[in-house]
CSV table of C-alpha atoms in Angstrom, one decimal:
chain,number,residue,atom,x,y,z
A,1,MET,CA,-75.4,45.0,-12.0
A,2,ARG,CA,-74.8,45.9,-8.3
A,3,GLU,CA,-71.4,44.5,-8.5
A,4,ASN,CA,-70.6,47.4,-11.0
A,5,ALA,CA,-72.7,49.8,-9.0
A,6,LYS,CA,-69.2,51.7,-7.7
A,7,ASP,CA,-67.6,52.1,-10.9
A,8,PRO,CA,-68.1,55.6,-12.0
A,9,GLN,CA,-67.2,54.6,-15.7
A,10,ARG,CA,-69.7,51.9,-16.3
A,11,HIS,CA,-72.2,54.1,-14.0
A,12,ALA,CA,-71.9,56.7,-16.9
A,13,GLU,CA,-72.3,54.5,-19.4
A,14,ARG,CA,-75.3,52.8,-17.8
A,15,MET,CA,-76.8,55.9,-17.0
A,16,ALA,CA,-76.0,57.1,-21.2
A,17,ARG,CA,-78.0,54.2,-22.1
A,18,LYS,CA,-80.8,54.6,-20.0
A,19,GLN,CA,-81.0,58.4,-21.5
A,20,ARG,CA,-80.9,56.9,-24.7
A,21,VAL,CA,-84.5,54.4,-24.3
A,22,MET,CA,-85.9,56.7,-22.4
A,23,ARG,CA,-85.3,59.6,-25.4
A,24,GLU,CA,-86.2,57.3,-28.8
A,25,ARG,CA,-89.1,55.9,-26.5
A,26,MET,CA,-90.9,59.3,-25.8
A,27,ALA,CA,-89.8,59.8,-29.9
A,28,ARG,CA,-92.0,56.6,-30.5
A,29,ALA,CA,-95.1,58.1,-28.2
A,30,GLN,CA,-96.9,60.3,-30.7
A,31,LYS,CA,-100.3,59.8,-29.9
A,32,GLU,CA,-102.2,61.7,-27.5
A,33,GLN,CA,-105.2,60.6,-26.2
A,34,GLY,CA,-106.9,60.2,-22.5
A,35,VAL,CA,-105.6,57.1,-20.9
A,36,LEU,CA,-107.9,54.6,-19.1
A,37,LEU,CA,-105.9,53.0,-16.5
A,38,VAL,CA,-107.1,50.4,-14.0
A,39,LEU,CA,-105.3,49.2,-10.4
A,40,THR,CA,-106.1,45.8,-9.6
A,41,GLY,CA,-105.1,43.0,-7.8
A,42,PRO,CA,-105.1,42.0,-3.9
A,43,GLY,CA,-102.5,44.6,-2.6
A,44,LYS,CA,-102.5,47.7,-0.4
A,45,GLY,CA,-102.2,50.7,-3.0
A,46,LYS,CA,-104.9,50.6,-5.7
A,47,SER,CA,-107.3,53.2,-4.3
A,48,SER,CA,-104.7,55.5,-2.3
A,49,SER,CA,-102.5,55.4,-6.3
A,50,GLY,CA,-106.0,56.4,-8.1
A,51,PHE,CA,-106.2,59.3,-5.4
A,52,GLY,CA,-102.4,60.0,-6.0
A,53,MET,CA,-103.4,60.5,-9.8
A,54,LEU,CA,-105.8,63.0,-8.8
A,55,ALA,CA,-103.7,64.8,-6.2
A,56,ARG,CA,-101.4,64.9,-9.4
A,57,ALA,CA,-104.0,66.5,-12.0
A,58,LEU,CA,-104.6,69.0,-9.4
A,59,GLY,CA,-101.4,70.1,-9.5
A,60,HIS,CA,-101.5,70.5,-12.9
A,61,GLY,CA,-104.7,72.6,-13.0
A,62,MET,CA,-106.8,69.9,-14.2
A,63,LYS,CA,-110.5,69.6,-12.8
A,64,VAL,CA,-111.0,66.4,-11.3
A,65,GLY,CA,-114.2,64.1,-10.0
A,66,VAL,CA,-114.6,61.6,-7.6
A,67,VAL,CA,-117.1,58.5,-7.2
A,68,GLN,CA,-116.4,56.0,-5.0
A,69,PHE,CA,-118.3,52.8,-5.5
A,70,ILE,CA,-117.7,51.4,-2.5
A,71,LYS,CA,-118.2,53.7,0.4
A,72,GLY,CA,-115.2,52.0,2.9
A,73,LYS,CA,-114.2,52.9,6.6
A,74,PHE,CA,-111.2,53.9,6.0
A,75,ARG,CA,-111.8,56.1,2.9
A,76,THR,CA,-112.6,58.8,5.0
A,77,GLY,CA,-109.5,60.5,4.5
A,78,GLU,CA,-109.4,61.2,1.3
A,79,GLU,CA,-112.9,62.3,1.5
A,80,ALA,CA,-112.4,64.6,4.0
A,81,PHE,CA,-109.3,65.6,2.4
A,82,PHE,CA,-110.4,66.2,-1.2
A,83,ARG,CA,-113.9,67.5,-0.5
A,84,ARG,CA,-112.1,70.8,1.1
A,85,LEU,CA,-111.2,71.1,-3.0
A,86,PRO,CA,-113.7,73.5,-4.3
A,87,GLU,CA,-111.7,71.7,-7.9
A,88,VAL,CA,-113.3,68.2,-6.9
A,89,ASP,CA,-116.6,67.0,-7.8
A,90,TYR,CA,-116.5,64.5,-5.2
A,91,HIS,CA,-119.4,61.3,-4.6
A,92,VAL,CA,-119.5,58.4,-2.4
A,93,MET,CA,-122.1,55.4,-3.2
A,94,GLY,CA,-124.6,55.5,-0.5
A,95,GLU,CA,-123.6,52.6,1.2
A,96,GLY,CA,-121.3,51.1,3.8
A,97,TYR,CA,-119.1,48.0,2.6
A,98,THR,CA,-121.6,45.2,0.6
A,99,TRP,CA,-120.4,42.8,3.4
A,100,ASP,CA,-122.1,45.3,5.9
A,101,THR,CA,-125.9,45.7,4.1
A,102,GLN,CA,-126.1,42.4,3.1
A,103,ASP,CA,-128.8,43.1,0.8
A,104,ARG,CA,-128.8,42.9,-2.7
A,105,GLU,CA,-131.3,44.9,-3.8
A,106,ARG,CA,-130.0,48.2,-1.8
A,107,ASP,CA,-126.2,47.8,-3.4
A,108,ILE,CA,-127.4,47.3,-6.5
A,109,GLU,CA,-129.6,50.5,-6.5
A,110,ALA,CA,-126.7,52.5,-5.1
A,111,ALA,CA,-124.2,51.0,-7.8
A,112,GLU,CA,-127.0,52.2,-9.9
A,113,ALA,CA,-127.3,55.7,-8.7
A,114,ALA,CA,-123.4,56.0,-8.4
A,115,TRP,CA,-122.9,55.1,-12.2
A,116,LYS,CA,-125.2,58.0,-12.7
A,117,GLU,CA,-123.0,60.8,-11.6
A,118,ALA,CA,-119.9,58.4,-12.9
A,119,ARG,CA,-121.6,58.2,-16.6
A,120,ARG,CA,-122.7,62.6,-15.5
A,121,MET,CA,-118.4,63.1,-15.8
A,122,LEU,CA,-118.1,61.1,-18.9
A,123,ASP,CA,-120.6,63.0,-20.6
A,124,ASP,CA,-118.6,66.2,-19.4
A,125,GLU,CA,-115.6,67.3,-21.5
A,126,SER,CA,-114.5,69.7,-19.2
A,127,TYR,CA,-112.9,66.9,-16.6
A,128,ASP,CA,-109.8,66.4,-17.1
A,129,LEU,CA,-109.5,63.4,-15.0
A,130,VAL,CA,-112.6,61.0,-13.3
A,131,LEU,CA,-111.4,58.7,-10.1
A,132,PHE,CA,-114.3,55.3,-10.0
A,133,ASP,CA,-113.0,54.3,-6.6
A,134,GLU,CA,-113.1,50.5,-6.1
A,135,LEU,CA,-115.7,50.5,-9.4
A,136,ASN,CA,-114.1,47.1,-10.2
A,137,ILE,CA,-115.7,45.9,-6.7
A,138,ALA,CA,-119.5,46.8,-7.7
A,139,LEU,CA,-118.8,44.9,-11.6
A,140,ARG,CA,-117.6,41.8,-9.4
A,141,TYR,CA,-120.6,41.4,-7.6
A,142,GLU,CA,-123.0,42.9,-11.0
A,143,TYR,CA,-124.3,45.8,-9.5
A,144,LEU,CA,-124.1,47.1,-12.6
A,145,ASP,CA,-124.2,46.2,-16.2
A,146,LEU,CA,-121.0,45.5,-17.5
A,147,ASP,CA,-121.3,45.8,-21.2
A,148,GLN,CA,-123.2,49.4,-20.4
A,149,VAL,CA,-120.1,50.8,-18.2
A,150,LEU,CA,-117.9,49.5,-21.3
A,151,ASP,CA,-119.8,52.0,-23.1
A,152,ASP,CA,-119.9,54.7,-21.1
A,153,LEU,CA,-116.3,54.4,-20.9
A,154,GLU,CA,-115.5,54.4,-24.7
A,155,ALA,CA,-118.0,56.9,-25.4
A,156,ARG,CA,-116.3,59.7,-23.0
A,157,PRO,CA,-114.3,63.1,-24.5
A,158,GLU,CA,-111.0,61.5,-26.6
A,159,MET,CA,-108.9,63.6,-24.2
A,160,GLN,CA,-110.3,62.5,-21.2
A,161,HIS,CA,-108.2,60.3,-17.9
A,162,VAL,CA,-110.0,57.8,-16.0
A,163,VAL,CA,-108.8,55.7,-13.6
A,164,ILE,CA,-110.8,52.6,-12.1
A,165,THR,CA,-109.5,50.8,-9.1
A,166,GLY,CA,-110.6,47.4,-6.9
A,167,ARG,CA,-109.8,44.1,-6.6
A,168,TYR,CA,-110.8,41.5,-10.0
A,169,ALA,CA,-110.8,43.8,-12.7
A,170,PRO,CA,-113.2,42.2,-15.0
A,171,GLN,CA,-110.8,40.6,-18.2
A,172,ALA,CA,-113.6,43.1,-21.0
A,173,LEU,CA,-112.3,46.3,-19.0
A,174,ILE,CA,-109.2,45.2,-18.6
A,175,ASP,CA,-109.0,44.5,-22.7
A,176,ILE,CA,-110.2,48.4,-23.1
A,177,ALA,CA,-107.6,49.7,-20.8
A,178,ASP,CA,-104.6,51.5,-21.9
A,179,THR,CA,-102.7,50.6,-18.7
A,180,VAL,CA,-103.8,48.1,-16.2
A,181,THR,CA,-101.6,47.9,-13.2
A,182,GLU,CA,-101.8,44.8,-10.9
A,183,MET,CA,-100.9,45.0,-7.1
A,184,ASP,CA,-99.7,41.6,-5.0
A,185,VAL,CA,-99.2,41.1,-1.7
A,186,VAL,CA,-95.6,40.6,-0.3
A,187,LYS,CA,-96.5,41.3,3.0
A,188,HIS,CA,-99.2,42.5,5.2
A,189,ALA,CA,-99.0,44.5,8.8
A,190,PHE,CA,-102.6,43.8,9.1
A,191,LYS,CA,-103.1,40.5,8.0
A,192,GLU,CA,-99.8,38.9,8.8
A,193,GLN,CA,-98.2,41.1,11.9
A,194,GLY,CA,-101.2,41.6,14.3
A,195,ILE,CA,-100.8,45.4,13.8
A,196,LYS,CA,-104.6,46.7,14.6
A,197,ALA,CA,-105.9,49.3,11.6
A,198,GLN,CA,-104.2,52.6,11.6
A,199,LYS,CA,-106.0,55.4,11.1
A,200,GLY,CA,-104.6,57.2,7.7
A,201,ILE,CA,-102.8,53.7,6.5
A,202,GLU,CA,-105.3,51.2,6.1
A,203,LEU,CA,-106.8,51.3,2.7
B,1,MET,CA,-119.0,33.1,-7.5
B,2,ARG,CA,-120.2,34.6,-10.4
B,3,GLU,CA,-122.7,32.1,-11.4
B,4,ASN,CA,-124.3,32.6,-7.7
B,5,ALA,CA,-123.7,36.4,-8.1
B,6,LYS,CA,-128.0,37.4,-8.9
B,7,ASP,CA,-129.0,34.8,-5.7
B,8,PRO,CA,-130.3,37.0,-3.4
B,9,GLN,CA,-129.7,34.1,-0.5
B,10,ARG,CA,-126.3,33.0,-1.4
B,11,HIS,CA,-125.1,37.0,-1.5
B,12,ALA,CA,-126.5,37.6,1.8
B,13,GLU,CA,-124.4,34.3,3.2
B,14,ARG,CA,-121.1,35.5,1.3
B,15,MET,CA,-121.7,38.8,2.9
B,16,ALA,CA,-122.2,37.6,6.2
B,17,ARG,CA,-119.1,35.5,6.3
B,18,LYS,CA,-116.9,37.7,4.7
B,19,GLN,CA,-118.2,40.0,7.8
B,20,ARG,CA,-117.7,37.5,10.2
B,21,VAL,CA,-113.7,37.2,8.8
B,22,MET,CA,-113.5,40.7,9.1
B,23,ARG,CA,-114.4,41.4,12.5
B,24,GLU,CA,-112.4,38.5,13.8
B,25,ARG,CA,-109.5,39.5,12.0
B,26,MET,CA,-110.2,42.9,14.0
B,27,ALA,CA,-110.1,41.8,17.1
B,28,ARG,CA,-107.0,39.6,16.5
B,29,ALA,CA,-105.2,42.7,14.9
B,30,GLN,CA,-104.2,44.0,18.7
B,31,LYS,CA,-101.0,45.8,18.4
B,32,GLU,CA,-101.2,49.8,18.0
B,33,GLN,CA,-98.0,51.3,16.2
B,34,GLY,CA,-96.7,53.4,13.4
B,35,VAL,CA,-96.3,51.1,10.0
B,36,LEU,CA,-93.7,51.1,7.3
B,37,LEU,CA,-94.9,50.3,4.2
B,38,VAL,CA,-93.2,49.8,0.7
B,39,LEU,CA,-94.3,50.2,-2.8
B,40,THR,CA,-92.6,48.6,-5.4
B,41,GLY,CA,-91.8,46.8,-8.7
B,42,PRO,CA,-92.4,47.7,-12.1
B,43,GLY,CA,-96.0,48.6,-12.5
B,44,LYS,CA,-97.4,52.3,-12.4
B,45,GLY,CA,-98.6,53.7,-9.3
B,46,LYS,CA,-96.0,53.2,-6.8
B,47,SER,CA,-95.7,56.8,-5.9
B,48,SER,CA,-99.1,57.9,-7.2
B,49,SER,CA,-100.2,55.4,-3.8
B,50,GLY,CA,-97.2,56.5,-1.5
B,51,PHE,CA,-99.5,60.6,-2.7
B,52,GLY,CA,-102.7,59.5,-1.7
B,53,MET,CA,-101.5,57.8,1.5
B,54,LEU,CA,-100.2,61.3,2.1
B,55,ALA,CA,-103.8,62.6,1.2
B,56,ARG,CA,-105.4,60.0,3.5
B,57,ALA,CA,-103.2,61.2,6.4
B,58,LEU,CA,-103.9,65.2,5.8
B,59,GLY,CA,-107.7,64.7,5.8
B,60,HIS,CA,-107.1,62.6,9.4
B,61,GLY,CA,-105.5,66.2,10.6
B,62,MET,CA,-102.0,64.1,10.1
B,63,LYS,CA,-98.9,66.0,10.2
B,64,VAL,CA,-96.5,64.7,7.3
B,65,GLY,CA,-93.8,64.9,5.4
B,66,VAL,CA,-92.1,64.2,2.0
B,67,VAL,CA,-89.1,63.6,0.6
B,68,GLN,CA,-88.5,63.0,-3.1
B,69,PHE,CA,-84.7,61.0,-3.7
B,70,ILE,CA,-85.6,61.2,-7.7
B,71,LYS,CA,-87.1,64.3,-9.3
B,72,GLY,CA,-89.2,63.1,-12.3
B,73,LYS,CA,-89.7,65.1,-14.9
B,74,PHE,CA,-93.6,63.6,-14.1
B,75,ARG,CA,-93.7,64.4,-10.5
B,76,THR,CA,-94.0,68.0,-10.9
B,77,GLY,CA,-97.8,67.8,-10.4
B,78,GLU,CA,-97.8,66.2,-6.8
B,79,GLU,CA,-94.6,68.9,-6.0
B,80,ALA,CA,-97.3,71.7,-7.4
B,81,PHE,CA,-100.2,70.2,-5.1
B,82,PHE,CA,-98.6,69.6,-2.2
B,83,ARG,CA,-96.0,72.8,-2.2
B,84,ARG,CA,-99.4,74.7,-1.3
B,85,LEU,CA,-100.3,73.0,1.7
B,86,PRO,CA,-98.5,74.8,4.9
B,87,GLU,CA,-98.8,71.1,6.6
B,88,VAL,CA,-96.6,69.5,4.4
B,89,ASP,CA,-92.8,69.4,4.4
B,90,TYR,CA,-91.7,68.6,1.7
B,91,HIS,CA,-88.0,68.5,0.2
B,92,VAL,CA,-86.6,67.1,-3.7
B,93,MET,CA,-83.6,65.9,-4.3
B,94,GLY,CA,-81.3,68.8,-5.6
B,95,GLU,CA,-80.8,66.7,-9.3
B,96,GLY,CA,-82.7,65.4,-12.1
B,97,TYR,CA,-82.9,62.0,-13.1
B,98,THR,CA,-79.9,60.3,-12.8
B,99,TRP,CA,-79.3,59.1,-16.2
B,100,ASP,CA,-79.2,63.0,-16.9
B,101,THR,CA,-76.6,63.9,-14.5
B,102,GLN,CA,-74.2,60.7,-15.7
B,103,ASP,CA,-72.0,61.9,-12.4
B,104,ARG,CA,-72.0,59.3,-9.6
B,105,GLU,CA,-70.3,61.8,-6.8
B,106,ARG,CA,-73.3,64.5,-7.5
B,107,ASP,CA,-75.8,61.9,-7.3
B,108,ILE,CA,-74.4,60.8,-4.1
B,109,GLU,CA,-74.2,64.6,-2.8
B,110,ALA,CA,-77.5,64.6,-3.2
B,111,ALA,CA,-79.0,61.4,-1.9
B,112,GLU,CA,-76.7,62.0,1.1
B,113,ALA,CA,-78.3,65.3,1.0
B,114,ALA,CA,-82.2,64.2,1.3
B,115,TRP,CA,-81.4,61.7,3.6
B,116,LYS,CA,-80.1,64.3,6.4
B,117,GLU,CA,-84.3,66.1,5.6
B,118,ALA,CA,-85.2,61.9,5.9
B,119,ARG,CA,-83.1,61.0,9.3
B,120,ARG,CA,-84.4,64.6,10.7
B,121,MET,CA,-87.9,63.8,10.0
B,122,LEU,CA,-87.7,60.3,11.2
B,123,ASP,CA,-86.4,62.0,14.4
B,124,ASP,CA,-89.0,63.9,15.4
B,125,GLU,CA,-91.9,62.8,16.5
B,126,SER,CA,-94.4,65.5,15.5
B,127,TYR,CA,-94.2,63.6,12.1
B,128,ASP,CA,-97.1,60.9,11.9
B,129,LEU,CA,-96.5,59.7,8.1
B,130,VAL,CA,-93.1,60.6,6.6
B,131,LEU,CA,-92.8,59.5,2.5
B,132,PHE,CA,-89.8,58.5,1.3
B,133,ASP,CA,-90.3,58.6,-3.2
B,134,GLU,CA,-88.0,56.8,-4.9
B,135,LEU,CA,-85.7,55.9,-2.0
B,136,ASN,CA,-85.8,52.0,-3.3
B,137,ILE,CA,-83.9,53.9,-6.6
B,138,ALA,CA,-81.1,55.9,-4.3
B,139,LEU,CA,-80.4,52.5,-2.4
B,140,ARG,CA,-80.1,50.3,-5.8
B,141,TYR,CA,-77.8,52.5,-6.9
B,142,GLU,CA,-75.9,52.3,-3.6
B,143,TYR,CA,-76.1,56.1,-3.2
B,144,LEU,CA,-77.0,55.6,0.3
B,145,ASP,CA,-75.7,53.5,3.0
B,146,LEU,CA,-78.4,50.4,3.8
B,147,ASP,CA,-77.5,49.7,6.9
B,148,GLN,CA,-77.7,53.4,8.0
B,149,VAL,CA,-81.0,53.6,6.3
B,150,LEU,CA,-82.4,50.9,8.2
B,151,ASP,CA,-81.3,52.1,11.6
B,152,ASP,CA,-82.6,54.9,10.9
B,153,LEU,CA,-86.1,53.7,9.8
B,154,GLU,CA,-85.9,51.3,12.7
B,155,ALA,CA,-85.2,53.5,15.1
B,156,ARG,CA,-88.0,56.4,14.5
B,157,PRO,CA,-91.0,57.2,16.9
B,158,GLU,CA,-92.8,54.0,18.0
B,159,MET,CA,-96.3,55.5,16.1
B,160,GLN,CA,-94.6,57.0,12.6
B,161,HIS,CA,-95.7,55.8,10.0
B,162,VAL,CA,-93.4,55.5,6.9
B,163,VAL,CA,-94.1,55.3,3.1
B,164,ILE,CA,-90.7,53.9,1.1
B,165,THR,CA,-91.9,53.3,-2.7
B,166,GLY,CA,-89.6,52.8,-5.4
B,167,ARG,CA,-89.1,49.8,-7.7
B,168,TYR,CA,-86.2,47.2,-6.9
B,169,ALA,CA,-86.6,47.4,-2.9
B,170,PRO,CA,-84.0,45.7,-1.5
B,171,GLN,CA,-84.5,42.4,0.5
B,172,ALA,CA,-83.1,43.8,4.0
B,173,LEU,CA,-85.8,46.7,3.6
B,174,ILE,CA,-88.7,43.9,3.0
B,175,ASP,CA,-87.8,42.1,6.0
B,176,ILE,CA,-87.9,45.3,8.6
B,177,ALA,CA,-91.2,46.2,6.6
B,178,ASP,CA,-94.5,45.7,7.9
B,179,THR,CA,-96.2,45.7,4.2
B,180,VAL,CA,-95.0,45.4,1.1
B,181,THR,CA,-97.2,45.3,-2.4
B,182,GLU,CA,-95.3,44.5,-4.8
B,183,MET,CA,-96.7,46.6,-8.0
B,184,ASP,CA,-97.1,44.5,-12.0
B,185,VAL,CA,-97.5,45.7,-15.4
B,186,VAL,CA,-100.0,43.8,-16.3
B,187,LYS,CA,-100.2,46.3,-19.5
B,188,HIS,CA,-98.8,50.1,-20.0
B,189,ALA,CA,-99.9,52.5,-22.1
B,190,PHE,CA,-96.5,54.8,-22.7
B,191,LYS,CA,-94.9,51.3,-23.0
B,192,GLU,CA,-97.2,49.1,-25.7
B,193,GLN,CA,-99.7,51.8,-26.7
B,194,GLY,CA,-97.2,54.2,-28.2
B,195,ILE,CA,-99.4,57.1,-26.3
B,196,LYS,CA,-97.3,60.1,-25.3
B,197,ALA,CA,-97.0,60.4,-22.0
B,198,GLN,CA,-99.5,62.3,-19.9
B,199,LYS,CA,-99.7,65.8,-18.2
B,200,GLY,CA,-100.8,64.7,-14.9
B,201,ILE,CA,-100.9,61.2,-15.3
B,202,GLU,CA,-97.3,59.4,-15.8
B,203,LEU,CA,-95.8,58.4,-13.2
């Protein structure tokens, strides 16, 4: 398209076609319900995308909840920011990085306690959107029972949105999800460029 | 790793190795500077990831700026949310979807006016992080001069972080970026499931 990008007539035609496609797609999309989104893959941006969706939902006056299943050293920014807001129900699993505890039993206890908070939100239709940050990691290490988690997700209120982040999303979760994004690394400053982990940036 | 996931000894070894790798990587990463992040690809989550990074930066008490290069119908959530915050300098390009205007000249004028705001932020070291949402689309349609944009990005204050979102990131931008994430569609509710565009969810 680039060679024609500067041709006003071609541009107008292209934009008009795009507009028709968008309108037809909108017209086809008639099912209204809560969406289950999964953000996975090795690339940067999974958790920040979840928190951005949280901000958008708050901008729409929605009631939101957050449960962080892995408390990362770089997660303190979101925590500090969103905890200031009374309309955000914010819980953090009581452990550091799992590779800092090296105690599987404590990780399991912490994950199960965190899932209790998550299930409380899934049982409460007053929550318009809930974010389960890094839940996929807790599932990957089998800290939680996958079938129980899937059952709780499917039993949630019909209009409730759920956003789940973390690498290694299990296939069974992808199967029940409405939308799944895989984030891949094209370039990584931290890994490739030897740039110091940046306050406010590293995921 | 799953067959051994429940073996506490194997788990502890795996976590210890992960800890060593993280520490070595941290030790190697000595360069401290602002990071240029690019979030691209067809998957959902590019803009919300940028806004999540904005929230994290605000949580760290940073001064931030936003310029949105395509005002999407679904962007109003972030706008409503972040405009409430006095510490956010927020600008939106004065046009709707480009495929709603169908006037290339007006799009170019609007994009150039928006880039003036962006350049003002890039000239001001008091901004710790700036988000140029959907800039890649303005570059894709050649509404802006790519070389000028690259020059302005490279001339920014050394410690300033920049996050750029949108499909079709030009290779020349990827080349100067520190970190690039490609977001791919595994599943899309809107496209595949016929679910109505969700207030607070659609990107």
